[in-house]
């Protein structure tokens, strides 16, 4: 019988998600490496297993109801519970742009993955969550009203309405789910990894994916007296 705690990371075949999987594995979790593409997932799993970690691939396309349902059924059948859910999968859609120019298809695409996908995954796995489970939703300072609203901030110059507004909606999901689950022992928080060198973050970013992942892993391993319904960056609570 597997006595490890079980963690699922969506979009864990690369970038920050893979690093979260690695760090949770190093912390003794059995890590389910979510990947919409099975082959890409297996490459990441091989890498983690070669490091001695207990990593297992799981096909998970967050926009596909059948894929999400099958993943939840598989986890239920194999382990009967989930201790940590990391909602990491997200996109900046091709053509993401300023309010004055963005196409409604692009805006819809951002919300389909970043918000509807995240809620779909969360709903599917909620019945499996252990009583002291942790949910971490990846957020960003581009979803911070304070930072984007400050004309002196670099965040005010990034013209990606789809990404920024969908991630702001994710923050509300985080707060509302934390409220729903308050008193149950389950804690729900958002993690802003900071700008990290990945396909999404750009390869010139100074932070490593491992540094970004550490913020999420800290929230995934909070003690019982930890916060809920907040968004944290490395420096502490994010103003949003
Ligand atoms: N990098 C940064 O600077 C930064 C800053 C702030 C916040 N974040 C957040 O951190 C998280 C990870 O970002 P990252 O930089 O690691 O991005 P990334 O390198 O682009 O990786 C994104 C991951 O999400 C997966 N994904 C995308 N759409 C999916 C879908 N519909 N179903 C399942 N998986 C899907 C991707 O799979 P494929 O490989 O199949 O595309 C990939 O595994 C995101 O939530 C992002 O918003 C990143």
PDB file of C-alpha atoms and ligand atoms in Angstrom:
ATOM      1  CA  UNK A   1       0.000   0.000   0.000  1.00  0.00           C
ATOM      2  CA  UNK A   2       1.194   3.486  -0.882  1.00  0.00           C
ATOM      3  CA  UNK A   3       1.476   5.510   2.342  1.00  0.00           C
ATOM      4  CA  UNK A   4       2.870   8.617   0.637  1.00  0.00           C
ATOM      5  CA  UNK A   5       0.748  11.696   0.311  1.00  0.00           C
ATOM      6  CA  UNK A   6      -0.604  12.033  -3.233  1.00  0.00           C
ATOM      7  CA  UNK A   7      -0.232  15.245  -5.240  1.00  0.00           C
ATOM      8  CA  UNK A   8      -1.558  16.100  -8.688  1.00  0.00           C
ATOM      9  CA  UNK A   9      -0.012  18.898 -10.740  1.00  0.00           C
ATOM     10  CA  UNK A  10      -1.770  19.971 -13.940  1.00  0.00           C
ATOM     11  CA  UNK A  11       0.448  20.991 -16.852  1.00  0.00           C
ATOM     12  CA  UNK A  12       3.444  19.306 -15.229  1.00  0.00           C
ATOM     13  CA  UNK A  13       5.231  18.132 -18.376  1.00  0.00           C
ATOM     14  CA  UNK A  14       7.369  21.288 -18.477  1.00  0.00           C
ATOM     15  CA  UNK A  15       8.101  24.659 -16.916  1.00  0.00           C
ATOM     16  CA  UNK A  16       7.049  25.573 -13.406  1.00  0.00           C
ATOM     17  CA  UNK A  17       4.616  22.642 -13.205  1.00  0.00           C
ATOM     18  CA  UNK A  18       7.400  20.111 -13.738  1.00  0.00           C
ATOM     19  CA  UNK A  19       9.464  21.845 -11.072  1.00  0.00           C
ATOM     20  CA  UNK A  20       6.543  21.764  -8.634  1.00  0.00           C
ATOM     21  CA  UNK A  21       6.235  18.031  -9.328  1.00  0.00           C
ATOM     22  CA  UNK A  22       9.969  17.596  -8.728  1.00  0.00           C
ATOM     23  CA  UNK A  23       9.950  19.504  -5.428  1.00  0.00           C
ATOM     24  CA  UNK A  24       6.852  17.698  -4.151  1.00  0.00           C
ATOM     25  CA  UNK A  25       8.494  14.395  -5.117  1.00  0.00           C
ATOM     26  CA  UNK A  26      11.608  15.423  -3.211  1.00  0.00           C
ATOM     27  CA  UNK A  27       9.366  16.194  -0.224  1.00  0.00           C
ATOM     28  CA  UNK A  28       8.128  12.583  -0.261  1.00  0.00           C
ATOM     29  CA  UNK A  29       4.907  12.889  -2.235  1.00  0.00           C
ATOM     30  CA  UNK A  30       3.771  10.481  -4.907  1.00  0.00           C
ATOM     31  CA  UNK A  31       3.377  12.971  -7.741  1.00  0.00           C
ATOM     32  CA  UNK A  32       0.859  12.602 -10.524  1.00  0.00           C
ATOM     33  CA  UNK A  33       2.329  14.464 -13.482  1.00  0.00           C
ATOM     34  CA  UNK A  34      -0.615  15.898 -15.420  1.00  0.00           C
ATOM     35  CA  UNK A  35      -0.037  16.364 -19.127  1.00  0.00           C
ATOM     36  CA  UNK A  36      -2.499  16.841 -21.951  1.00  0.00           C
ATOM     37  CA  UNK A  37      -0.093  15.006 -24.250  1.00  0.00           C
ATOM     38  CA  UNK A  38       0.789  11.542 -22.960  1.00  0.00           C
ATOM     39  CA  UNK A  39       4.175  11.398 -24.704  1.00  0.00           C
ATOM     40  CA  UNK A  40       5.289  14.797 -23.364  1.00  0.00           C
ATOM     41  CA  UNK A  41       4.148  13.724 -19.914  1.00  0.00           C
ATOM     42  CA  UNK A  42       6.157  10.506 -20.111  1.00  0.00           C
ATOM     43  CA  UNK A  43       9.358  12.402 -20.943  1.00  0.00           C
ATOM     44  CA  UNK A  44       8.936  14.443 -17.748  1.00  0.00           C
ATOM     45  CA  UNK A  45       8.016  11.358 -15.707  1.00  0.00           C
ATOM     46  CA  UNK A  46      11.138   9.522 -16.922  1.00  0.00           C
ATOM     47  CA  UNK A  47      13.294  12.460 -15.861  1.00  0.00           C
ATOM     48  CA  UNK A  48      11.745  12.572 -12.384  1.00  0.00           C
ATOM     49  CA  UNK A  49      11.814   8.802 -11.879  1.00  0.00           C
ATOM     50  CA  UNK A  50      15.510   8.768 -12.885  1.00  0.00           C
ATOM     51  CA  UNK A  51      16.065  11.166  -9.976  1.00  0.00           C
ATOM     52  CA  UNK A  52      14.520   8.592  -7.631  1.00  0.00           C
ATOM     53  CA  UNK A  53      11.147  10.313  -7.312  1.00  0.00           C
ATOM     54  CA  UNK A  54       7.776   8.579  -7.234  1.00  0.00           C
ATOM     55  CA  UNK A  55       6.248  10.193 -10.334  1.00  0.00           C
ATOM     56  CA  UNK A  56       3.415   8.827 -12.446  1.00  0.00           C
ATOM     57  CA  UNK A  57       2.003  10.297 -15.638  1.00  0.00           C
ATOM     58  CA  UNK A  58      -1.674  11.096 -15.964  1.00  0.00           C
ATOM     59  CA  UNK A  59      -3.360  12.359 -19.115  1.00  0.00           C
ATOM     60  CA  UNK A  60      -5.193  15.564 -18.292  1.00  0.00           C
ATOM     61  CA  UNK A  61      -6.487  18.129 -20.773  1.00  0.00           C
ATOM     62  CA  UNK A  62      -8.214  20.720 -18.605  1.00  0.00           C
ATOM     63  CA  UNK A  63     -10.596  21.867 -21.347  1.00  0.00           C
ATOM     64  CA  UNK A  64     -11.836  18.315 -21.976  1.00  0.00           C
ATOM     65  CA  UNK A  65     -14.551  17.105 -19.599  1.00  0.00           C
ATOM     66  CA  UNK A  66     -13.979  13.423 -20.474  1.00  0.00           C
ATOM     67  CA  UNK A  67     -10.225  13.685 -19.896  1.00  0.00           C
ATOM     68  CA  UNK A  68     -10.697  15.365 -16.511  1.00  0.00           C
ATOM     69  CA  UNK A  69     -13.354  12.863 -15.443  1.00  0.00           C
ATOM     70  CA  UNK A  70     -11.178   9.912 -16.479  1.00  0.00           C
ATOM     71  CA  UNK A  71      -8.224  11.330 -14.544  1.00  0.00           C
ATOM     72  CA  UNK A  72     -10.322  11.735 -11.383  1.00  0.00           C
ATOM     73  CA  UNK A  73     -11.678   8.198 -11.746  1.00  0.00           C
ATOM     74  CA  UNK A  74      -8.159   6.864 -12.150  1.00  0.00           C
ATOM     75  CA  UNK A  75      -6.900   8.651  -9.039  1.00  0.00           C
ATOM     76  CA  UNK A  76      -9.959   7.520  -7.072  1.00  0.00           C
ATOM     77  CA  UNK A  77      -9.444   3.894  -8.117  1.00  0.00           C
ATOM     78  CA  UNK A  78      -5.682   3.887  -7.501  1.00  0.00           C
ATOM     79  CA  UNK A  79      -5.432   5.873  -4.250  1.00  0.00           C
ATOM     80  CA  UNK A  80      -8.946   6.692  -3.041  1.00  0.00           C
ATOM     81  CA  UNK A  81      -7.881  10.239  -2.175  1.00  0.00           C
ATOM     82  CA  UNK A  82      -5.846  13.291  -3.171  1.00  0.00           C
ATOM     83  CA  UNK A  83      -3.776  15.316  -0.682  1.00  0.00           C
ATOM     84  CA  UNK A  84      -2.574  18.156  -2.893  1.00  0.00           C
ATOM     85  CA  UNK A  85      -4.068  19.644  -6.059  1.00  0.00           C
ATOM     86  CA  UNK A  86      -1.939  22.146  -7.950  1.00  0.00           C
ATOM     87  CA  UNK A  87      -3.854  23.957 -10.678  1.00  0.00           C
ATOM     88  CA  UNK A  88      -0.863  25.011 -12.749  1.00  0.00           C
ATOM     89  CA  UNK A  89      -1.905  24.504 -16.391  1.00  0.00           C
ATOM     90  CA  UNK A  90      -2.524  27.821 -18.133  1.00  0.00           C
ATOM     91  CA  UNK A  91      -1.949  29.655 -21.385  1.00  0.00           C
ATOM     92  CA  UNK A  92      -1.337  33.082 -22.778  1.00  0.00           C
ATOM     93  CA  UNK A  93      -3.278  32.536 -25.997  1.00  0.00           C
ATOM     94  CA  UNK A  94      -1.803  33.388 -29.368  1.00  0.00           C
ATOM     95  CA  UNK A  95      -3.009  36.906 -30.235  1.00  0.00           C
ATOM     96  CA  UNK A  96      -3.594  37.990 -26.633  1.00  0.00           C
ATOM     97  CA  UNK A  97      -3.738  41.768 -26.753  1.00  0.00           C
ATOM     98  CA  UNK A  98      -4.964  45.067 -25.325  1.00  0.00           C
ATOM     99  CA  UNK A  99      -8.645  45.663 -24.553  1.00  0.00           C
ATOM    100  CA  UNK A 100      -9.023  47.812 -27.677  1.00  0.00           C
ATOM    101  CA  UNK A 101      -7.764  45.104 -30.031  1.00  0.00           C
ATOM    102  CA  UNK A 102      -8.278  41.604 -28.622  1.00  0.00           C
ATOM    103  CA  UNK A 103     -10.518  39.237 -30.587  1.00  0.00           C
ATOM    104  CA  UNK A 104     -13.328  37.617 -28.652  1.00  0.00           C
ATOM    105  CA  UNK A 105     -12.099  34.147 -29.684  1.00  0.00           C
ATOM    106  CA  UNK A 106      -8.744  34.846 -28.070  1.00  0.00           C
ATOM    107  CA  UNK A 107     -10.362  36.127 -24.895  1.00  0.00           C
ATOM    108  CA  UNK A 108     -12.613  33.069 -24.798  1.00  0.00           C
ATOM    109  CA  UNK A 109      -9.630  30.740 -25.264  1.00  0.00           C
ATOM    110  CA  UNK A 110      -7.881  32.256 -22.245  1.00  0.00           C
ATOM    111  CA  UNK A 111     -10.955  31.788 -20.060  1.00  0.00           C
ATOM    112  CA  UNK A 112     -11.635  28.251 -21.380  1.00  0.00           C
ATOM    113  CA  UNK A 113      -8.250  27.025 -20.169  1.00  0.00           C
ATOM    114  CA  UNK A 114      -7.310  29.296 -17.292  1.00  0.00           C
ATOM    115  CA  UNK A 115     -10.701  29.615 -15.575  1.00  0.00           C
ATOM    116  CA  UNK A 116     -13.202  27.020 -16.830  1.00  0.00           C
ATOM    117  CA  UNK A 117     -10.471  24.370 -17.030  1.00  0.00           C
ATOM    118  CA  UNK A 118      -9.284  25.110 -13.503  1.00  0.00           C
ATOM    119  CA  UNK A 119     -12.824  25.023 -12.100  1.00  0.00           C
ATOM    120  CA  UNK A 120     -13.574  21.792 -14.003  1.00  0.00           C
ATOM    121  CA  UNK A 121     -10.489  20.082 -12.558  1.00  0.00           C
ATOM    122  CA  UNK A 122     -11.216  21.382  -9.069  1.00  0.00           C
ATOM    123  CA  UNK A 123     -14.827  20.160  -9.151  1.00  0.00           C
ATOM    124  CA  UNK A 124     -13.775  16.733 -10.420  1.00  0.00           C
ATOM    125  CA  UNK A 125     -11.182  16.227  -7.675  1.00  0.00           C
ATOM    126  CA  UNK A 126     -13.042  17.839  -4.742  1.00  0.00           C
ATOM    127  CA  UNK A 127     -14.776  14.577  -3.730  1.00  0.00           C
ATOM    128  CA  UNK A 128     -11.356  12.888  -3.481  1.00  0.00           C
ATOM    129  CA  UNK A 129      -9.674  15.549  -1.352  1.00  0.00           C
ATOM    130  CA  UNK A 130      -8.280  14.442   1.985  1.00  0.00           C
ATOM    131  CA  UNK A 131      -9.576  16.324   5.023  1.00  0.00           C
ATOM    132  CA  UNK A 132      -6.282  18.238   5.320  1.00  0.00           C
ATOM    133  CA  UNK A 133      -5.801  18.693   1.571  1.00  0.00           C
ATOM    134  CA  UNK A 134      -4.165  21.757   0.033  1.00  0.00           C
ATOM    135  CA  UNK A 135      -5.211  23.382  -3.226  1.00  0.00           C
ATOM    136  CA  UNK A 136      -2.853  25.817  -4.930  1.00  0.00           C
ATOM    137  CA  UNK A 137      -3.913  27.863  -7.943  1.00  0.00           C
ATOM    138  CA  UNK A 138      -1.121  29.484  -9.947  1.00  0.00           C
ATOM    139  CA  UNK A 139      -1.623  33.223 -10.123  1.00  0.00           C
ATOM    140  CA  UNK A 140       0.487  36.141 -11.346  1.00  0.00           C
ATOM    141  CA  UNK A 141       1.234  39.759 -10.556  1.00  0.00           C
ATOM    142  CA  UNK A 142      -0.409  40.476 -13.953  1.00  0.00           C
ATOM    143  CA  UNK A 143      -3.684  39.652 -12.155  1.00  0.00           C
ATOM    144  CA  UNK A 144      -2.999  42.185  -9.404  1.00  0.00           C
ATOM    145  CA  UNK A 145      -5.219  45.270  -9.665  1.00  0.00           C
ATOM    146  CA  UNK A 146      -2.725  47.172  -7.541  1.00  0.00           C
ATOM    147  CA  UNK A 147       0.261  46.349  -9.764  1.00  0.00           C
ATOM    148  CA  UNK A 148      -1.442  46.591 -13.166  1.00  0.00           C
ATOM    149  CA  UNK A 149      -3.162  49.766 -11.946  1.00  0.00           C
ATOM    150  CA  UNK A 150       0.134  51.445 -11.089  1.00  0.00           C
ATOM    151  CA  UNK A 151       1.332  53.316 -14.209  1.00  0.00           C
ATOM    152  CA  UNK A 152       4.900  53.188 -12.837  1.00  0.00           C
ATOM    153  CA  UNK A 153       4.783  49.379 -12.676  1.00  0.00           C
ATOM    154  CA  UNK A 154       6.087  47.168 -15.490  1.00  0.00           C
ATOM    155  CA  UNK A 155       2.856  45.182 -15.040  1.00  0.00           C
ATOM    156  CA  UNK A 156       0.875  48.121 -16.473  1.00  0.00           C
ATOM    157  CA  UNK A 157       2.755  47.786 -19.781  1.00  0.00           C
ATOM    158  CA  UNK A 158       1.869  44.139 -20.457  1.00  0.00           C
ATOM    159  CA  UNK A 159      -1.084  44.189 -22.860  1.00  0.00           C
ATOM    160  CA  UNK A 160      -2.561  40.697 -22.478  1.00  0.00           C
ATOM    161  CA  UNK A 161      -6.187  41.108 -21.448  1.00  0.00           C
ATOM    162  CA  UNK A 162      -6.980  37.406 -21.886  1.00  0.00           C
ATOM    163  CA  UNK A 163      -4.250  36.262 -19.542  1.00  0.00           C
ATOM    164  CA  UNK A 164      -4.506  39.061 -16.975  1.00  0.00           C
ATOM    165  CA  UNK A 165      -8.298  39.008 -16.649  1.00  0.00           C
ATOM    166  CA  UNK A 166      -8.562  35.212 -16.602  1.00  0.00           C
ATOM    167  CA  UNK A 167      -5.947  35.033 -13.845  1.00  0.00           C
ATOM    168  CA  UNK A 168      -7.797  37.762 -11.910  1.00  0.00           C
ATOM    169  CA  UNK A 169     -10.836  35.478 -12.153  1.00  0.00           C
ATOM    170  CA  UNK A 170      -8.687  32.621 -10.820  1.00  0.00           C
ATOM    171  CA  UNK A 171      -7.954  34.757  -7.747  1.00  0.00           C
ATOM    172  CA  UNK A 172     -11.702  35.065  -7.155  1.00  0.00           C
ATOM    173  CA  UNK A 173     -12.096  31.300  -7.576  1.00  0.00           C
ATOM    174  CA  UNK A 174      -9.390  30.901  -4.923  1.00  0.00           C
ATOM    175  CA  UNK A 175     -11.103  33.224  -2.449  1.00  0.00           C
ATOM    176  CA  UNK A 176     -14.577  31.798  -3.013  1.00  0.00           C
ATOM    177  CA  UNK A 177     -13.455  28.171  -2.754  1.00  0.00           C
ATOM    178  CA  UNK A 178     -11.509  28.996   0.412  1.00  0.00           C
ATOM    179  CA  UNK A 179     -14.735  30.434   1.837  1.00  0.00           C
ATOM    180  CA  UNK A 180     -16.715  27.331   0.858  1.00  0.00           C
ATOM    181  CA  UNK A 181     -14.146  25.051   2.480  1.00  0.00           C
ATOM    182  CA  UNK A 182     -13.408  27.163   5.557  1.00  0.00           C
ATOM    183  CA  UNK A 183     -13.460  25.012   8.682  1.00  0.00           C
ATOM    184  CA  UNK A 184     -12.987  21.749   6.768  1.00  0.00           C
ATOM    185  CA  UNK A 185      -9.214  21.623   7.177  1.00  0.00           C
ATOM    186  CA  UNK A 186      -8.667  22.144   3.446  1.00  0.00           C
ATOM    187  CA  UNK A 187      -6.669  25.280   2.595  1.00  0.00           C
ATOM    188  CA  UNK A 188      -6.882  27.021  -0.785  1.00  0.00           C
ATOM    189  CA  UNK A 189      -4.342  29.628  -1.871  1.00  0.00           C
ATOM    190  CA  UNK A 190      -2.902  31.274  -4.944  1.00  0.00           C
ATOM    191  CA  UNK A 191       0.808  31.269  -5.790  1.00  0.00           C
ATOM    192  CA  UNK A 192       2.519  33.951  -7.862  1.00  0.00           C
ATOM    193  CA  UNK A 193       5.795  32.349  -8.986  1.00  0.00           C
ATOM    194  CA  UNK A 194       7.240  35.636 -10.296  1.00  0.00           C
ATOM    195  CA  UNK A 195       8.580  35.947 -13.815  1.00  0.00           C
ATOM    196  CA  UNK A 196      10.406  32.673 -14.466  1.00  0.00           C
ATOM    197  CA  UNK A 197      12.346  31.423 -17.469  1.00  0.00           C
ATOM    198  CA  UNK A 198       9.890  29.095 -19.251  1.00  0.00           C
ATOM    199  CA  UNK A 199       8.111  28.943 -22.608  1.00  0.00           C
ATOM    200  CA  UNK A 200       5.454  31.207 -21.110  1.00  0.00           C
ATOM    201  CA  UNK A 201       7.652  33.500 -19.023  1.00  0.00           C
ATOM    202  CA  UNK A 202      10.279  34.020 -21.729  1.00  0.00           C
ATOM    203  CA  UNK A 203      13.740  32.562 -21.566  1.00  0.00           C
ATOM    204  CA  UNK A 204      15.362  35.857 -20.547  1.00  0.00           C
ATOM    205  CA  UNK A 205      13.477  35.937 -17.226  1.00  0.00           C
ATOM    206  CA  UNK A 206      15.913  35.974 -14.326  1.00  0.00           C
ATOM    207  CA  UNK A 207      14.029  33.648 -11.997  1.00  0.00           C
ATOM    208  CA  UNK A 208      14.351  29.897 -12.496  1.00  0.00           C
ATOM    209  CA  UNK A 209      11.263  27.663 -12.681  1.00  0.00           C
ATOM    210  CA  UNK A 210      12.516  26.039  -9.470  1.00  0.00           C
ATOM    211  CA  UNK A 211      12.382  29.387  -7.657  1.00  0.00           C
ATOM    212  CA  UNK A 212       8.838  29.946  -8.927  1.00  0.00           C
ATOM    213  CA  UNK A 213       7.802  26.419  -7.986  1.00  0.00           C
ATOM    214  CA  UNK A 214       8.971  26.875  -4.401  1.00  0.00           C
ATOM    215  CA  UNK A 215       6.197  29.434  -3.772  1.00  0.00           C
ATOM    216  CA  UNK A 216       3.529  26.907  -4.772  1.00  0.00           C
ATOM    217  CA  UNK A 217       5.191  24.041  -2.896  1.00  0.00           C
ATOM    218  CA  UNK A 218       5.270  26.135   0.294  1.00  0.00           C
ATOM    219  CA  UNK A 219       1.506  26.623   0.014  1.00  0.00           C
ATOM    220  CA  UNK A 220       0.980  22.927  -0.808  1.00  0.00           C
ATOM    221  CA  UNK A 221       2.704  21.928   2.420  1.00  0.00           C
ATOM    222  CA  UNK A 222       1.173  24.501   4.801  1.00  0.00           C
ATOM    223  CA  UNK A 223       0.468  23.397   8.361  1.00  0.00           C
ATOM    224  CA  UNK A 224      -3.051  23.257   9.773  1.00  0.00           C
ATOM    225  CA  UNK A 225      -2.812  26.854  11.023  1.00  0.00           C
ATOM    226  CA  UNK A 226      -1.844  28.167   7.570  1.00  0.00           C
ATOM    227  CA  UNK A 227      -3.741  30.854   5.683  1.00  0.00           C
ATOM    228  CA  UNK A 228      -6.521  30.240   3.192  1.00  0.00           C
ATOM    229  CA  UNK A 229      -7.992  32.398   0.440  1.00  0.00           C
ATOM    230  CA  UNK A 230      -4.811  34.413  -0.120  1.00  0.00           C
ATOM    231  CA  UNK A 231      -2.309  34.868  -2.928  1.00  0.00           C
ATOM    232  CA  UNK A 232       1.374  34.676  -2.066  1.00  0.00           C
ATOM    233  CA  UNK A 233       4.538  35.550  -3.914  1.00  0.00           C
ATOM    234  CA  UNK A 234       8.072  34.878  -2.672  1.00  0.00           C
ATOM    235  CA  UNK A 235       8.090  38.203  -0.812  1.00  0.00           C
ATOM    236  CA  UNK A 236       4.870  37.396   1.002  1.00  0.00           C
ATOM    237  CA  UNK A 237       1.197  38.173   0.530  1.00  0.00           C
ATOM    238  CA  UNK A 238       0.428  39.716  -2.850  1.00  0.00           C
ATOM    239  CA  UNK A 239      -1.554  42.937  -2.903  1.00  0.00           C
ATOM    240  CA  UNK A 240      -4.359  42.363  -5.341  1.00  0.00           C
TER     241      UNK A 240
HETATM  242  N1  LIG B   1       6.591  31.746 -16.206  1.00  0.00           N
HETATM  243  C1  LIG B   1       6.211  32.828 -15.594  1.00  0.00           C
HETATM  244  O1  LIG B   1       6.921  33.851 -15.631  1.00  0.00           O
HETATM  245  C2  LIG B   1       4.919  32.870 -14.819  1.00  0.00           C
HETATM  246  C3  LIG B   1       4.644  34.037 -14.081  1.00  0.00           C
HETATM  247  C4  LIG B   1       3.482  34.089 -13.332  1.00  0.00           C
HETATM  248  C5  LIG B   1       2.615  33.011 -13.336  1.00  0.00           C
HETATM  249  N2  LIG B   1       2.912  31.899 -14.074  1.00  0.00           N
HETATM  250  C6  LIG B   1       1.958  30.791 -14.036  1.00  0.00           C
HETATM  251  O2  LIG B   1       2.644  29.582 -13.722  1.00  0.00           O
HETATM  252  C7  LIG B   1       1.997  28.477 -14.365  1.00  0.00           C
HETATM  253  C8  LIG B   1       3.010  27.694 -15.177  1.00  0.00           C
HETATM  254  O3  LIG B   1       3.576  28.565 -16.140  1.00  0.00           O
HETATM  255  P1  LIG B   1       4.854  28.171 -17.020  1.00  0.00           P
HETATM  256  O4  LIG B   1       5.626  29.406 -17.188  1.00  0.00           O
HETATM  257  O5  LIG B   1       5.471  26.948 -16.491  1.00  0.00           O
HETATM  258  O6  LIG B   1       4.124  27.863 -18.427  1.00  0.00           O
HETATM  259  P2  LIG B   1       4.511  26.860 -19.600  1.00  0.00           P
HETATM  260  O7  LIG B   1       5.963  26.551 -19.589  1.00  0.00           O
HETATM  261  O8  LIG B   1       3.875  27.432 -20.830  1.00  0.00           O
HETATM  262  O9  LIG B   1       3.733  25.517 -19.179  1.00  0.00           O
HETATM  263  C9  LIG B   1       2.347  25.501 -19.138  1.00  0.00           C
HETATM  264  C10 LIG B   1       1.881  24.090 -18.880  1.00  0.00           C
HETATM  265  O10 LIG B   1       0.439  24.082 -18.938  1.00  0.00           O
HETATM  266  C11 LIG B   1       0.033  23.090 -19.863  1.00  0.00           C
HETATM  267  N3  LIG B   1      -1.261  23.399 -20.455  1.00  0.00           N
HETATM  268  C12 LIG B   1      -1.622  24.462 -21.207  1.00  0.00           C
HETATM  269  N4  LIG B   1      -2.892  24.342 -21.601  1.00  0.00           N
HETATM  270  C13 LIG B   1      -3.357  23.170 -21.096  1.00  0.00           C
HETATM  271  C14 LIG B   1      -4.586  22.481 -21.166  1.00  0.00           C
HETATM  272  N5  LIG B   1      -5.618  22.975 -21.857  1.00  0.00           N
HETATM  273  N6  LIG B   1      -4.713  21.301 -20.498  1.00  0.00           N
HETATM  274  C15 LIG B   1      -3.669  20.796 -19.799  1.00  0.00           C
HETATM  275  N7  LIG B   1      -2.470  21.382 -19.723  1.00  0.00           N
HETATM  276  C16 LIG B   1      -2.321  22.563 -20.370  1.00  0.00           C
HETATM  277  C17 LIG B   1       1.152  23.033 -20.882  1.00  0.00           C
HETATM  278  O11 LIG B   1       1.083  21.838 -21.640  1.00  0.00           O
HETATM  279  P3  LIG B   1       1.713  21.722 -23.130  1.00  0.00           P
HETATM  280  O12 LIG B   1       3.185  21.491 -22.954  1.00  0.00           O
HETATM  281  O13 LIG B   1       0.980  20.561 -23.695  1.00  0.00           O
HETATM  282  O14 LIG B   1       1.426  23.019 -23.833  1.00  0.00           O
HETATM  283  C18 LIG B   1       2.346  23.093 -19.945  1.00  0.00           C
HETATM  284  O15 LIG B   1       2.565  21.842 -19.358  1.00  0.00           O
HETATM  285  C19 LIG B   1       0.866  29.063 -15.195  1.00  0.00           C
HETATM  286  O16 LIG B   1      -0.339  28.982 -14.456  1.00  0.00           O
HETATM  287  C20 LIG B   1       1.270  30.503 -15.354  1.00  0.00           C
HETATM  288  O17 LIG B   1       0.171  31.352 -15.560  1.00  0.00           O
HETATM  289  C21 LIG B   1       4.038  31.803 -14.816  1.00  0.00           C
END
